[in-house]
C-alpha positions as a printed Julia matrix, in Angstrom:
160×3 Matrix{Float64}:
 -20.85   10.53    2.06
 -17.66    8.58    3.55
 -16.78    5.79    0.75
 -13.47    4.75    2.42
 -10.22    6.51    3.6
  -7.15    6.22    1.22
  -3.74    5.28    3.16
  -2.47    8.9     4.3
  -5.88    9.81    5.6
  -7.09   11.84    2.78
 -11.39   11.15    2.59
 -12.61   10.07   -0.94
 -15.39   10.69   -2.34
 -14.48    9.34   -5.5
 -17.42    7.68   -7.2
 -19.63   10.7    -6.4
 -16.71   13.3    -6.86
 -16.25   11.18  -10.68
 -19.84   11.29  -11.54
 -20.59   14.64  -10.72
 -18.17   16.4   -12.94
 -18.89   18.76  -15.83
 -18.19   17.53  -18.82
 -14.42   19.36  -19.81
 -12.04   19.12  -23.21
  -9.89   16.12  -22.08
  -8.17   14.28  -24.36
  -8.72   11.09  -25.51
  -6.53    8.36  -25.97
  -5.6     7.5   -29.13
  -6.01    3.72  -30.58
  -1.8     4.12  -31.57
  -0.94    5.31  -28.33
  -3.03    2.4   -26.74
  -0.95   -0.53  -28.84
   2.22    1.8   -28.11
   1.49    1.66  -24.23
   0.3    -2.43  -24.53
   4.1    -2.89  -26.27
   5.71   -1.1   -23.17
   3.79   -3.11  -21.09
   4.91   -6.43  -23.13
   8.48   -5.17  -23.01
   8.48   -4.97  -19.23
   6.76   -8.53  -18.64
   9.39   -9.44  -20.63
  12.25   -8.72  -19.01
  11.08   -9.57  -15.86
   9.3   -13.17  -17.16
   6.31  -12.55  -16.69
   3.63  -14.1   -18.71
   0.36  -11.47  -18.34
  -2.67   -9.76  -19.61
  -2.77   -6.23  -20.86
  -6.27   -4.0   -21.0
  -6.05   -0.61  -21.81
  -9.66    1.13  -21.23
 -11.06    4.72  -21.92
 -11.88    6.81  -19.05
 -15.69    5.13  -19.01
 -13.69    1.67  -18.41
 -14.91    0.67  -22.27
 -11.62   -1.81  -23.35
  -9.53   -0.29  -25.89
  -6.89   -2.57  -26.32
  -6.75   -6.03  -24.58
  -4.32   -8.8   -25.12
  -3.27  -12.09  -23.65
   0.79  -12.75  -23.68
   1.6   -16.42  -24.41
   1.43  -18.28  -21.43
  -0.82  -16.41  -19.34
  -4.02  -17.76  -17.92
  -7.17  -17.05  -19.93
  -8.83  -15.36  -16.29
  -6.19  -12.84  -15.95
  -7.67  -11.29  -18.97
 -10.5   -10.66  -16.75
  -9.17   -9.44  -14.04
  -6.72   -7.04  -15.92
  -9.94   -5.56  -17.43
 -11.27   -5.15  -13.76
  -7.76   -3.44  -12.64
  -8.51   -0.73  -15.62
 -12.17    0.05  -15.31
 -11.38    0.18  -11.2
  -7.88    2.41  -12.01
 -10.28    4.79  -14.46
 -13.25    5.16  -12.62
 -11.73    5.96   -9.8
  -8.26    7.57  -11.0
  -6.36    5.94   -8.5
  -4.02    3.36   -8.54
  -5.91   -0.21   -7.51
  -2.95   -0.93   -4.91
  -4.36    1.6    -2.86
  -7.43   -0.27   -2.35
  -5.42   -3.53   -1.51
  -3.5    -1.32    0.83
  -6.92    0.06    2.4
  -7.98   -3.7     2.8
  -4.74   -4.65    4.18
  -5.38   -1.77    7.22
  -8.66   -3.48    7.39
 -10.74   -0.41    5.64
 -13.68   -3.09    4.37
 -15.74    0.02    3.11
 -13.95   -0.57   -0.39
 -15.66   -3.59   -0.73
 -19.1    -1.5    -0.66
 -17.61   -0.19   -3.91
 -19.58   -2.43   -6.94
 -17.29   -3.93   -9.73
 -14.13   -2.67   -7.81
 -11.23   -4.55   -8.04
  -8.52   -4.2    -4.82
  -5.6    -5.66   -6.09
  -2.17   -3.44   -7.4
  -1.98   -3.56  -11.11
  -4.19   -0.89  -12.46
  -2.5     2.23  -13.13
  -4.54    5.23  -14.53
  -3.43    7.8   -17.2
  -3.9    11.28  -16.62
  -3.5    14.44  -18.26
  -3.62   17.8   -15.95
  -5.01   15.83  -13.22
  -7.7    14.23  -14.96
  -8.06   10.3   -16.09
  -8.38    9.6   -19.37
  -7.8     6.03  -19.55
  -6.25    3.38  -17.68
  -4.24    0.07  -17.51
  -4.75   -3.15  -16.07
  -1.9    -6.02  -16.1
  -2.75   -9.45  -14.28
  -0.94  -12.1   -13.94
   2.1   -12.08  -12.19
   2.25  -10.88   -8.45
   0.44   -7.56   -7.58
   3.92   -5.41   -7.14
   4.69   -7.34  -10.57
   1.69   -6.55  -12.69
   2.01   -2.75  -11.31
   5.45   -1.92  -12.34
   4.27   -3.63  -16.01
   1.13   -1.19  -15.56
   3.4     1.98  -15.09
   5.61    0.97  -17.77
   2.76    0.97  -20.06
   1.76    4.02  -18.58
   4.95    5.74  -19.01
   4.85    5.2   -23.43
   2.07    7.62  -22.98
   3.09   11.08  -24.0
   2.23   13.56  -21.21
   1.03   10.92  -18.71
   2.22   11.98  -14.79
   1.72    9.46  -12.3
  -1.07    9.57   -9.69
């Protein structure tokens, strides 16, 4: 089954391919390395003056770590937490779901809870997620450069 097409043409079968795969030894993320990767991500909304929400989730989309930075608005927490379960379920980057809605791909709506919108970055180890972040609250391009940032404090993280 045809979910939608990710920009480059490459067919996903992503919520299927993610639910039917045996259970392997893949690291967890750690609670330290969670409030290490939120303080990157703090760091980098810093610099650039950005006032956002930070969720860090497991690779089931449970919340790990979530804070609120000074200033941001109390429903970015919400979508942040969207950007990361959407960024670990799927272990894809959220901006390539705006980017499929932009080329008018509207199958990604048809995907429940998903959240199209850059700023959810997942963590991987050897090719497989094991967590994710979400950052909301500045623009998209914004909230995904604090995302990799926070993705980048994690030891052994490669990008997707």
């Amino acid at each position: 089954m045809k979910l939608w097409k990710i920009p480059g043409g490459a067919v996903a079968l992503l919520a299927m391919t993610a639910a039917a795969m045996p259970a392997m030894a893949t690291p967890a993320l750690q609670l330290r390395d969670a409030v290490a990767m939120a303080q990157g991500a703090t760091e980098a909304a810093g610099r650039g003056g950005h006032a956002v929400s930070i969720v860090i989730v497991n690779r089931e989309g449970r919340v790990i770590l979530a804070q609120r930075m000074d200033g941001a608005s109390y429903k970015s927490l919400d979508v942040a937490e969207g950007k990361a379960a959407t960024a670990a379920a799927l272990g894809l980057p959220t901006r390539l779901l705006q980017e499929a809605l932009a080329k008018g791909d509207q199958s990604v709506l048809s995907v429940p809870g998903a959240i199209a919108i850059a700023g959810g970055v997942p963590v991987t180890v050897d090719g497989a997620p094991i967590a994710a972040i979400g950052v909301s609250g500045g623009a998209p391009q914004d909230d995904e450069a604090i995302a990799t940032a926070a993705r980048d404090r994690y030891p052994g993280a490669k990008p997707r």
